[in-house]
Coordinates of C-alpha atoms in Angstrom, one line a residue:
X1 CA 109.4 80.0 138.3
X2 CA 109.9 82.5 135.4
X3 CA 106.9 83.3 133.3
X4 CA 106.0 81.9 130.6
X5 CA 105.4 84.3 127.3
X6 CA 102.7 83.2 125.9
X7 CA 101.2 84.1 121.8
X8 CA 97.3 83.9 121.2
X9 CA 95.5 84.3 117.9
X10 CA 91.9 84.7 117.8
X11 CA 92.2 85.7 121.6
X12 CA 89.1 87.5 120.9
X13 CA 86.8 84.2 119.9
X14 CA 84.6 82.1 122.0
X15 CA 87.9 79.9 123.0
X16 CA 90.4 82.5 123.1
X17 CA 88.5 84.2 125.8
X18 CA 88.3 81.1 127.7
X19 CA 92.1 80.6 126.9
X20 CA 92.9 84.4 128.1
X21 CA 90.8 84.0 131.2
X22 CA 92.6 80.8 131.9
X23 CA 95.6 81.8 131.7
X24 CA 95.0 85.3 133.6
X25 CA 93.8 82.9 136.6
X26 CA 97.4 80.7 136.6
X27 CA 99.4 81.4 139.8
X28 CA 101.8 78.8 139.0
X29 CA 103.1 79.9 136.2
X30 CA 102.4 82.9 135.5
X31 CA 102.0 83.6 131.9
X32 CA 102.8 87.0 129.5
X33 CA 100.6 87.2 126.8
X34 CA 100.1 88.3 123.9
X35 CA 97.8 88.8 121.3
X36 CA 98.0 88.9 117.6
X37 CA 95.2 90.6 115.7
X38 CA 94.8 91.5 112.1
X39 CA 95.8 95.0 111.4
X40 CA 92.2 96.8 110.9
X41 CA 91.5 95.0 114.0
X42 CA 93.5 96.8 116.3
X43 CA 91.2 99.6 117.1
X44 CA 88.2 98.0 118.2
X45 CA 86.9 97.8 121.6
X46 CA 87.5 94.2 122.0
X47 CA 91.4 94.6 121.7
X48 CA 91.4 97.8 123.8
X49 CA 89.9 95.6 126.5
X50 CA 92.8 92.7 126.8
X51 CA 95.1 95.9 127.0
X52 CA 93.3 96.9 130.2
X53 CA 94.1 93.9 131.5
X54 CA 98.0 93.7 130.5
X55 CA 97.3 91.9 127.6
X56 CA 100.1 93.5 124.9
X57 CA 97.9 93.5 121.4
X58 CA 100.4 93.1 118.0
X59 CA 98.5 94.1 114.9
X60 CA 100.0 91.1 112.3
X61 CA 98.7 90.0 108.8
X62 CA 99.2 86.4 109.1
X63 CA 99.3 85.8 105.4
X64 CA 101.7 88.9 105.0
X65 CA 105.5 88.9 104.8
X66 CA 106.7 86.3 107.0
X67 CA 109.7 88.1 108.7
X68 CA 107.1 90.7 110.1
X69 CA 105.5 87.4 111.6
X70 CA 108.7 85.6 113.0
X71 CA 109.6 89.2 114.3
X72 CA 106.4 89.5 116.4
X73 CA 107.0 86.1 117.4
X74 CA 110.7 86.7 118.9
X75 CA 111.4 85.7 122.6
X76 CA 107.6 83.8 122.6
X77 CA 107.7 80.1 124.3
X78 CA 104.0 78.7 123.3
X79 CA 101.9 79.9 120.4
X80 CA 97.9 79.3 120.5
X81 CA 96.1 79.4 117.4
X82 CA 92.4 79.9 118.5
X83 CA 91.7 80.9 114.8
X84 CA 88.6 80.0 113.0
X85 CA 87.8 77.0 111.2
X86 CA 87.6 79.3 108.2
X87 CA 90.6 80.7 108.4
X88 CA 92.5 77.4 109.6
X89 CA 95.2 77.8 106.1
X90 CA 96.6 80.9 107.8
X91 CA 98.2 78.5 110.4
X92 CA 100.6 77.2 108.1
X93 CA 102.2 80.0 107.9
X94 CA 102.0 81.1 111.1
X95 CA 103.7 77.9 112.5
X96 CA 106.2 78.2 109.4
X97 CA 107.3 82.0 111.3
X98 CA 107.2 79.9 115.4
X99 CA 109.8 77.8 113.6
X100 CA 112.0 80.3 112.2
X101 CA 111.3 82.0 115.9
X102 CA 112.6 79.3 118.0
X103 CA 109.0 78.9 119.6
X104 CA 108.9 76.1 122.1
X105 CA 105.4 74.9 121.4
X106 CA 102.8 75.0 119.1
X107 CA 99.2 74.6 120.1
X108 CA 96.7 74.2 117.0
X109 CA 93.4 75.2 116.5
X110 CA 92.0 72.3 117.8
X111 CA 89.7 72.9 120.9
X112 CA 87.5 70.5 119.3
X113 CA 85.1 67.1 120.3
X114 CA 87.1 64.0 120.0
X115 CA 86.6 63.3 115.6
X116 CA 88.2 60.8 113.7
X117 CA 91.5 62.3 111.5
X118 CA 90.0 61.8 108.4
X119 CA 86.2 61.0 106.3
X120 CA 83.9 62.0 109.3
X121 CA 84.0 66.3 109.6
X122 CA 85.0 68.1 106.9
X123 CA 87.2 70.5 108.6
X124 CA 88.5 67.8 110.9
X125 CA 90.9 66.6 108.4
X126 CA 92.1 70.3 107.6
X127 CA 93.1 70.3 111.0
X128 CA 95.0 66.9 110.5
X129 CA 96.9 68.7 107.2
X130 CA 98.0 71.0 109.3
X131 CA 99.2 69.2 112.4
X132 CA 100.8 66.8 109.3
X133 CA 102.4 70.5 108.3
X134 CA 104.0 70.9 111.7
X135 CA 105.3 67.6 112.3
X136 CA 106.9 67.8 109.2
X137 CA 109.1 71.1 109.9
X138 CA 109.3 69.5 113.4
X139 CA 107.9 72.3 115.4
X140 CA 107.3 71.0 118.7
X141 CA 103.4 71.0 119.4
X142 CA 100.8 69.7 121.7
X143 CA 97.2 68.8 120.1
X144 CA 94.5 69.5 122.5
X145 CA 91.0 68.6 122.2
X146 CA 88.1 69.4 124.8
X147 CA 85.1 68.1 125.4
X148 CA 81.4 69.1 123.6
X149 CA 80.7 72.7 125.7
X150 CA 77.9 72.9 128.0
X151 CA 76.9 76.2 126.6
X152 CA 75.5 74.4 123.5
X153 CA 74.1 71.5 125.0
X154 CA 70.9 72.0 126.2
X155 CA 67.9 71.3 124.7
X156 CA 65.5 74.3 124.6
X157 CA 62.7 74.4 127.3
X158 CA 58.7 74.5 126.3
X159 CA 58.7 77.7 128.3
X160 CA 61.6 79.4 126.1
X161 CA 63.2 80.0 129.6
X162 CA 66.7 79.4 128.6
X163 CA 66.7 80.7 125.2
X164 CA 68.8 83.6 126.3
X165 CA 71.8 81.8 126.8
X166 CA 71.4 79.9 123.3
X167 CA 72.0 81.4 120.3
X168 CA 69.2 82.1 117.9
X169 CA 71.1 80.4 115.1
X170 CA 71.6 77.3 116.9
X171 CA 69.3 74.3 116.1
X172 CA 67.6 72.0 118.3
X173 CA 69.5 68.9 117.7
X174 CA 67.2 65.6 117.3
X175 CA 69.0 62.5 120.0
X176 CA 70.5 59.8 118.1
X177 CA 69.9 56.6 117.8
X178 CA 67.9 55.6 121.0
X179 CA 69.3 58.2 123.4
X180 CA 72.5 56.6 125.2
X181 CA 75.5 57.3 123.2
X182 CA 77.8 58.8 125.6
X183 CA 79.7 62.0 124.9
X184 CA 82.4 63.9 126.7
X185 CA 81.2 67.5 128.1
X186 CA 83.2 70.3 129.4
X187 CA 82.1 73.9 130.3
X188 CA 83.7 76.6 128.1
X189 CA 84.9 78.5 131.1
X190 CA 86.7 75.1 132.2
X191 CA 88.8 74.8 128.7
X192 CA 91.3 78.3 129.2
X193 CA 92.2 76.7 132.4
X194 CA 92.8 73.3 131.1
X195 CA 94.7 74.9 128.7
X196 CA 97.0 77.2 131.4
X197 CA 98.0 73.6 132.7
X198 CA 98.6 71.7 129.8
X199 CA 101.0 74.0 128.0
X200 CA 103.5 74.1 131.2
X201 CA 103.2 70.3 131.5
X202 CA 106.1 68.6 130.1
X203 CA 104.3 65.7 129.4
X204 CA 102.6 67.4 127.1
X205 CA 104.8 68.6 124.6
X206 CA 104.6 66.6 121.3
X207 CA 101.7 64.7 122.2
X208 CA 97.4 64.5 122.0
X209 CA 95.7 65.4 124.4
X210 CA 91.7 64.7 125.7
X211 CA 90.4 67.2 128.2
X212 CA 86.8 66.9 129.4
X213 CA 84.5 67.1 132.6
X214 CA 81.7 64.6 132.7
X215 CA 80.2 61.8 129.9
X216 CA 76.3 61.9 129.6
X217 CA 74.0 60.8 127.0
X218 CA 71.4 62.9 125.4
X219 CA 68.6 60.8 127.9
X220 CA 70.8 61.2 131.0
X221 CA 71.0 65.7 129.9
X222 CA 67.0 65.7 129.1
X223 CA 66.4 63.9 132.2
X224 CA 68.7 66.6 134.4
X225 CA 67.4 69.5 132.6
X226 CA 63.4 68.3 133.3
X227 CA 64.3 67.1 136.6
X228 CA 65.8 70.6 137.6
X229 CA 63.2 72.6 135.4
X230 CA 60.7 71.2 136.3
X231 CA 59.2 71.0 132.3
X232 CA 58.2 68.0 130.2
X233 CA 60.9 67.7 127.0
X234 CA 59.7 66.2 123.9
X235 CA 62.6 63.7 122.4
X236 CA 63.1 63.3 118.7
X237 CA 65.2 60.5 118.3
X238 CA 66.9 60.0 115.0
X239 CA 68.6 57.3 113.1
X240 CA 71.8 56.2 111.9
X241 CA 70.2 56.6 108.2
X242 CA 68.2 60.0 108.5
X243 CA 71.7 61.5 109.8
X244 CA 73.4 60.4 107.1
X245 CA 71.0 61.6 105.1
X246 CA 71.0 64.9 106.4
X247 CA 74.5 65.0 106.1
X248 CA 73.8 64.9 102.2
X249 CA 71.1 66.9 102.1
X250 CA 73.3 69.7 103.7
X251 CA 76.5 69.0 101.1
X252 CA 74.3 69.3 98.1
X253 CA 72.8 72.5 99.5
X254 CA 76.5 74.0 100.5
X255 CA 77.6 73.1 96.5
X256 CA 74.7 74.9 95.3
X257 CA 75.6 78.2 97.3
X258 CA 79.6 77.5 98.2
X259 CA 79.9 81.3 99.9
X260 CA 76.5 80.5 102.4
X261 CA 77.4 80.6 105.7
X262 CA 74.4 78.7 106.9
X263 CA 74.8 76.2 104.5
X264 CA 78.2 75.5 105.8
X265 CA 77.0 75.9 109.3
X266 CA 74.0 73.0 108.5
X267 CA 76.9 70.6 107.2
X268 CA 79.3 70.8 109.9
X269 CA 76.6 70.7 112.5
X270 CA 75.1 67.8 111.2
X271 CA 78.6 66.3 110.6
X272 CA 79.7 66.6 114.2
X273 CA 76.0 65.4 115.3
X274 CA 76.8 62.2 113.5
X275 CA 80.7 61.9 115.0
X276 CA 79.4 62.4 118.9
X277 CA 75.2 61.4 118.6
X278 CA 75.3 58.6 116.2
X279 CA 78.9 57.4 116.2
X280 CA 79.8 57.9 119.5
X281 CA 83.5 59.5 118.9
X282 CA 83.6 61.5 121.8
X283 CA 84.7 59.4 124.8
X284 CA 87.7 59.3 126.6
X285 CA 88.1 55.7 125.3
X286 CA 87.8 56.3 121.5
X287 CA 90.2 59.5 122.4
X288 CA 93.1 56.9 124.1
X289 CA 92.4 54.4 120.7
X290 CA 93.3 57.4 118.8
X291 CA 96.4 57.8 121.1
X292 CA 95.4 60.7 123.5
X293 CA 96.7 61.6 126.8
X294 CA 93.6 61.6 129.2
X295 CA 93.4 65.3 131.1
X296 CA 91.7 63.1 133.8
X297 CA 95.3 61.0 134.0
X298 CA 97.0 63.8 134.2
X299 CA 95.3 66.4 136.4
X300 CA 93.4 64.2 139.3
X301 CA 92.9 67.7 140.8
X302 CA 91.6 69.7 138.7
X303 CA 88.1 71.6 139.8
X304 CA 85.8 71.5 136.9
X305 CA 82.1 72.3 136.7
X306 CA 79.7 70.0 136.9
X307 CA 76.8 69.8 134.2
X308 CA 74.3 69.7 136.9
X309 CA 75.9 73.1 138.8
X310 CA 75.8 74.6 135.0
X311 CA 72.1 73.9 135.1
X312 CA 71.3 75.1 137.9
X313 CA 72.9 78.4 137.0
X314 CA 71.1 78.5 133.4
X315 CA 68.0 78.2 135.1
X316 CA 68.3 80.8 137.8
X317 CA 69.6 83.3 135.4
X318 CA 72.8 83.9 135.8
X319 CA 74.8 82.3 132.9
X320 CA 76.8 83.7 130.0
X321 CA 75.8 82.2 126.7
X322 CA 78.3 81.7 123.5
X323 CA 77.9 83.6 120.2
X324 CA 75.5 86.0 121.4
X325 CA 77.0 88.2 118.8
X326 CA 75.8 86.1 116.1
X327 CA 72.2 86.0 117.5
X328 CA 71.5 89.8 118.2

């Protein structure tokens, strides 16, 4: 089988890595990657590391000329946008340029929990303008959205023995409503490999698709992590009206100081607290309503990670937190 060529942006990002590292791993195909950074980017260590590893690294301004663009897209067959969420208007025209490049298929910054299109998280529906943008021009695309990471869902313990895998920034979410909403988990390290198969599967192309490794409710994760830890959790359960709430509280903040990055980290964290801990959006079945493929449907063999194995690992030590450079 020939390889597959293969564009990333944001290769360098919590999912890109994930998506890199997937697709290293593939045997079957085998892909060609590249990765497109912004041009004052190209120097730092980060980029000099995918080159070691046979990455080939293309400085690109996305928002610059778009034949420069279409150019460094020549000859690719699947473009990955692992951009961020603040940056998500720089993927119009970069699938404007896979168009013009005869790219075979589009993945969006997506990666996300399973959210309602429109009136739940903010930057949800700027995601739907742009999947909206590429239907239009009829680029052919597959929309891919994983399950809440284990790497950000444990609770802290009393004994502050797993705060080095969380970041400093991230808040100790209350549990909503009385504790058994389910939600769909996957590990980060899971999600590049999902990806490697999804994007050669035929079955794929044009559609949704839910990927995702176990559903547990905030009581079944508390009672894993003290059952394995050995430590008494305190539970702060919140309601349907106190989320909401903070949900306002957090927009009127962010329109007082529009440029804060906390105060747009508060709303979208308690936005997507409200989607999977008070809603309950993030199940495979809410996923299939919405018109999803299931990753369970389609890959019966895939080896994922269990939360419980994750634990373990947190607990002896040995695991990799996300955004530690945004703690330190």
């Amino acid at each position: 089988m020939a390889s597959v060529k293969v564009a990333i942006v944001g290769a360098s990002g919590e999912t890109g890595q994930s998506i890199v590292e997937g697709l290293l791993s593939s045997s079957s195909p085998k892909f060609e990657i590249t990765a497109l950074t912004r041009p004052e980017s190209i120097d730092k260590p980060v980029n000099a590391n995918l080159k070691s590893r046979g990455i080939t690294v293309v400085p690109v301004n996305l928002s610059g000329p778009p034949e420069q663009l279409v150019q460094a897209l020549a000859g690719i067959d699947v473009v990955i946008s692992a951009i961020y969420f603040g940056s998500l208007a720089e993927e119009i025209p970069l699938a404007n340029a896979a168009k013009a490049a005869g790219v075979k298929r589009f993945v969006q910054s997506a990666f996300m929990i399973v959210v309602p299109p429109r009136g739940v998280v903010d930057f949800r529906e700027k995601k739907e303008e742009n999947l909206n943008h590429i239907q239009k021009i009829r680029l052919p695309y597959t929309y891919l959205d994983v399950g809440w990471w284990f790497q950000i869902t444990l609770p802290r313990l009393p004994s502050g023995r797993i705060d080095y895998i969380l970041p400093s920034t991230q808040p100790d979410l209350p549990i909503g409503l009385d504790g058994n909403v389910p939600s769909a988990l996957a590990d980060i390290r899971d999600v590049g490999r999902y990806v490697a198969r999804v994007i050669a599967d035929p079955r794929t192309l044009n559609k949704k698709v839910h990927v995702y490794n176990e559903i547990y409710t905030r009581n079944q994760v508390y009672d894993l992590l003290e059952k394995l830890s050995g430590e008494k959790l305190e539970r702060r359960y919140m309601s349907e009206r106190d989320a909401d709430a903070r949900i306002q509280e957090a927009r009127s903040a962010l329109k007082k100081e529009p440029t804060d990055p906390s105060a747009l980290a508060a709303l979208i964290t308690s936005q997507l607290f409200f989607s999977w801990g008070i809603r309950g959006d993030n199940t495979p079945e809410y996923a299939e309503y919405l018109g999803y493929l299931n990753g369970k449907d389609l890959y019966p063999d895939f080896k994922f990670t269990k939360l419980e194995e994750y634990v373990k690992e947190v607990l002896e030590g040995k695991a990799k937190g996300v955004y530690q450079s945004f703690s330190k």
